[in-house]
Amino acid sequence: MSGVAEATLEAVLSRGFERFYFLSDEGDLCVKRHPNGLLVVGLAPSHPLRSGSGSVVKLEFHEDISEKEAHGKRGRGGANVSRKTVIAEISLQDGSVVQVKAPFEAQLVELNSNLTEEPQLLQSSPEDEGFVAILQPRRPQDGARILEKLVDESGSRPRLHVRL
């Protein structure tokens, strides 16, 4: 794909999303907030796997949550996740394993099943096809509380009057 086409694709895919970051010693995560309140979680540019510290060979979603994705018109039945919930385990070429944990309390809407077939998408296309999961605040009022704990692109905390 040409550089111009890639830039256009990136602009279209990021349209409407607000980008935030969950900073952690275990690896920073990028959280993209859609206007409908859904939160798309992926690896942040500062995550060790994005900086080339190992080649991804395999990704397995944690068994407890992989069978509990949301279903139906209102997205009911998704697993509840907390900050300690392991969403996925990533196996690297050197034999080490990296865990991706949920960055906040929410309900699982969808796991990116493409990553089980093509785990290298985590590194080659982390901003779009390589997302890990889509989460939804458990209650509408939880959205603002979640955003308070994240950092925006400028490195500051978002304003508290954000409406979700």
Tab-separated table of C-alpha atoms in Angstrom:
chain	number	residue	atom	x	y	z
A	1	MET	CA	0.000	0.000	0.000
A	2	SER	CA	1.345	3.438	-0.867
A	3	GLY	CA	2.164	5.996	1.819
A	4	VAL	CA	-0.719	8.238	0.741
A	5	ALA	CA	-3.238	5.382	0.810
A	6	GLU	CA	-1.975	4.301	4.247
A	7	ALA	CA	-2.305	7.837	5.613
A	8	THR	CA	-5.836	8.101	4.208
A	9	LEU	CA	-6.812	4.743	5.698
A	10	GLU	CA	-5.404	5.780	9.095
A	11	ALA	CA	-7.360	9.058	8.978
A	12	VAL	CA	-10.617	7.270	8.154
A	13	LEU	CA	-10.145	4.593	10.813
A	14	SER	CA	-9.342	7.072	13.564
A	15	ARG	CA	-12.159	9.470	12.694
A	16	GLY	CA	-14.518	9.901	15.600
A	17	PHE	CA	-12.274	8.191	18.130
A	18	GLU	CA	-10.700	9.949	21.095
A	19	ARG	CA	-7.375	8.408	22.020
A	20	PHE	CA	-6.324	7.810	25.636
A	21	TYR	CA	-3.562	5.805	27.276
A	22	PHE	CA	-3.457	3.512	30.287
A	23	LEU	CA	0.077	3.671	31.674
A	24	SER	CA	1.357	0.570	33.447
A	25	ASP	CA	4.651	-1.087	34.343
A	26	GLU	CA	3.318	-4.212	32.608
A	27	GLY	CA	2.957	-2.372	29.293
A	28	ASP	CA	1.012	0.711	28.263
A	29	LEU	CA	-2.310	0.290	26.492
A	30	CYS	CA	-4.062	2.541	23.998
A	31	VAL	CA	-7.778	3.074	24.642
A	32	LYS	CA	-9.775	4.563	21.779
A	33	ARG	CA	-13.173	5.917	22.823
A	34	HIS	CA	-15.914	5.886	20.208
A	35	PRO	CA	-18.752	8.453	20.468
A	36	ASN	CA	-21.135	5.582	21.318
A	37	GLY	CA	-19.132	4.930	24.512
A	38	LEU	CA	-17.371	1.735	23.447
A	39	LEU	CA	-13.667	1.508	24.271
A	40	VAL	CA	-11.268	-0.218	21.868
A	41	VAL	CA	-8.169	-1.498	23.677
A	42	GLY	CA	-4.843	-2.182	21.981
A	43	LEU	CA	-1.121	-1.850	22.571
A	44	ALA	CA	0.148	1.721	23.002
A	45	PRO	CA	3.122	2.944	20.939
A	46	SER	CA	5.167	2.833	24.172
A	47	HIS	CA	4.383	-0.866	24.812
A	48	PRO	CA	7.540	-3.044	24.646
A	49	LEU	CA	6.015	-5.251	21.925
A	50	ARG	CA	5.500	-2.216	19.682
A	51	SER	CA	9.135	-1.171	20.029
A	52	GLY	CA	10.391	-4.454	18.611
A	53	SER	CA	11.372	-6.223	21.819
A	54	GLY	CA	10.414	-9.673	20.603
A	55	SER	CA	8.472	-11.237	17.791
A	56	VAL	CA	4.914	-12.399	18.518
A	57	VAL	CA	4.309	-16.045	17.652
A	58	LYS	CA	1.002	-16.834	19.321
A	59	LEU	CA	-1.870	-15.129	21.127
A	60	GLU	CA	-4.369	-16.927	23.324
A	61	PHE	CA	-7.365	-15.257	24.906
A	62	HIS	CA	-7.961	-16.186	28.524
A	63	GLU	CA	-10.376	-19.088	28.709
A	64	ASP	CA	-12.636	-17.533	31.373
A	65	ILE	CA	-13.617	-14.582	29.205
A	66	SER	CA	-13.231	-15.850	25.641
A	67	GLU	CA	-16.525	-17.731	25.823
A	68	LYS	CA	-18.418	-14.779	27.308
A	69	GLU	CA	-18.555	-12.156	24.566
A	70	ALA	CA	-21.618	-9.919	24.429
A	71	HIS	CA	-24.501	-10.864	22.178
A	72	GLY	CA	-27.805	-9.440	21.021
A	73	LYS	CA	-28.953	-5.933	20.264
A	74	ARG	CA	-28.045	-4.517	23.676
A	75	GLY	CA	-24.777	-6.415	24.059
A	76	ARG	CA	-25.845	-8.499	27.044
A	77	GLY	CA	-23.926	-11.443	28.450
A	78	GLY	CA	-20.386	-10.148	28.096
A	79	ALA	CA	-17.888	-11.081	30.805
A	80	ASN	CA	-17.206	-8.505	33.489
A	81	VAL	CA	-13.508	-7.642	33.613
A	82	SER	CA	-11.486	-5.786	36.236
A	83	ARG	CA	-7.949	-4.419	36.340
A	84	LYS	CA	-6.581	-7.832	37.327
A	85	THR	CA	-8.388	-9.763	34.583
A	86	VAL	CA	-6.001	-11.295	32.063
A	87	ILE	CA	-7.505	-10.815	28.626
A	88	ALA	CA	-4.764	-12.448	26.563
A	89	GLU	CA	-1.392	-14.142	26.797
A	90	ILE	CA	1.097	-13.384	24.054
A	91	SER	CA	3.875	-15.891	23.364
A	92	LEU	CA	7.086	-14.495	21.918
A	93	GLN	CA	9.686	-16.155	19.723
A	94	ASP	CA	12.191	-16.293	22.610
A	95	GLY	CA	9.726	-18.344	24.701
A	96	SER	CA	8.646	-15.552	27.034
A	97	VAL	CA	4.984	-14.760	27.644
A	98	VAL	CA	3.427	-11.301	27.992
A	99	GLN	CA	0.004	-10.842	29.564
A	100	VAL	CA	-2.466	-8.173	28.521
A	101	LYS	CA	-4.736	-7.229	31.420
A	102	ALA	CA	-7.906	-5.169	31.322
A	103	PRO	CA	-7.051	-1.521	32.030
A	104	PHE	CA	-10.276	-0.834	33.976
A	105	GLU	CA	-13.549	-2.390	35.125
A	106	ALA	CA	-15.900	-2.921	32.201
A	107	GLN	CA	-17.928	-5.461	30.280
A	108	LEU	CA	-16.411	-7.396	27.399
A	109	VAL	CA	-18.122	-6.755	24.084
A	110	GLU	CA	-15.710	-8.448	21.675
A	111	LEU	CA	-12.287	-10.047	21.452
A	112	ASN	CA	-10.319	-9.670	18.229
A	113	SER	CA	-10.462	-13.260	16.978
A	114	ASN	CA	-8.202	-12.321	14.035
A	115	LEU	CA	-5.293	-12.236	16.486
A	116	THR	CA	-5.478	-15.983	17.123
A	117	GLU	CA	-4.909	-16.594	13.390
A	118	GLU	CA	-2.555	-13.649	12.789
A	119	PRO	CA	-0.920	-12.647	16.104
A	120	GLN	CA	1.638	-10.498	14.273
A	121	LEU	CA	-1.159	-7.922	13.715
A	122	LEU	CA	-0.382	-6.743	17.259
A	123	GLN	CA	2.887	-5.362	15.922
A	124	SER	CA	2.162	-4.711	12.250
A	125	SER	CA	-1.296	-3.074	12.572
A	126	PRO	CA	-1.814	-2.197	16.243
A	127	GLU	CA	-3.953	0.892	15.587
A	128	ASP	CA	-6.691	-0.875	13.639
A	129	GLU	CA	-6.713	-4.617	12.820
A	130	GLY	CA	-4.458	-5.409	15.785
A	131	PHE	CA	-6.758	-4.215	18.580
A	132	VAL	CA	-7.107	-6.669	21.471
A	133	ALA	CA	-10.647	-6.137	22.756
A	134	ILE	CA	-13.685	-3.894	22.739
A	135	LEU	CA	-14.988	-3.035	26.192
A	136	GLN	CA	-18.061	-1.179	27.400
A	137	PRO	CA	-18.464	0.659	30.706
A	138	ARG	CA	-20.812	-1.367	32.912
A	139	ARG	CA	-23.065	1.650	33.453
A	140	PRO	CA	-23.245	4.885	31.436
A	141	GLN	CA	-21.968	6.944	34.381
A	142	ASP	CA	-18.856	4.728	34.655
A	143	GLY	CA	-17.468	6.177	31.421
A	144	ALA	CA	-16.336	9.465	32.971
A	145	ARG	CA	-14.795	7.630	35.939
A	146	ILE	CA	-12.820	5.396	33.579
A	147	LEU	CA	-11.521	8.352	31.560
A	148	GLU	CA	-10.329	10.078	34.759
A	149	LYS	CA	-7.783	7.280	35.207
A	150	LEU	CA	-6.406	7.530	31.671
A	151	VAL	CA	-4.022	9.998	30.046
A	152	ASP	CA	-4.904	11.781	26.805
A	153	GLU	CA	-2.571	12.326	23.837
A	154	SER	CA	-1.125	15.504	25.332
A	155	GLY	CA	-0.085	13.572	28.446
A	156	SER	CA	-2.664	15.123	30.762
A	157	ARG	CA	-5.791	13.795	32.394
A	158	PRO	CA	-8.995	14.397	30.422
A	159	ARG	CA	-11.544	16.946	31.585
A	160	LEU	CA	-14.140	15.585	33.980
A	161	HIS	CA	-17.152	17.011	32.145
A	162	VAL	CA	-16.754	14.608	29.219
A	163	ARG	CA	-20.167	13.201	28.339
A	164	LEU	CA	-20.311	9.569	27.291
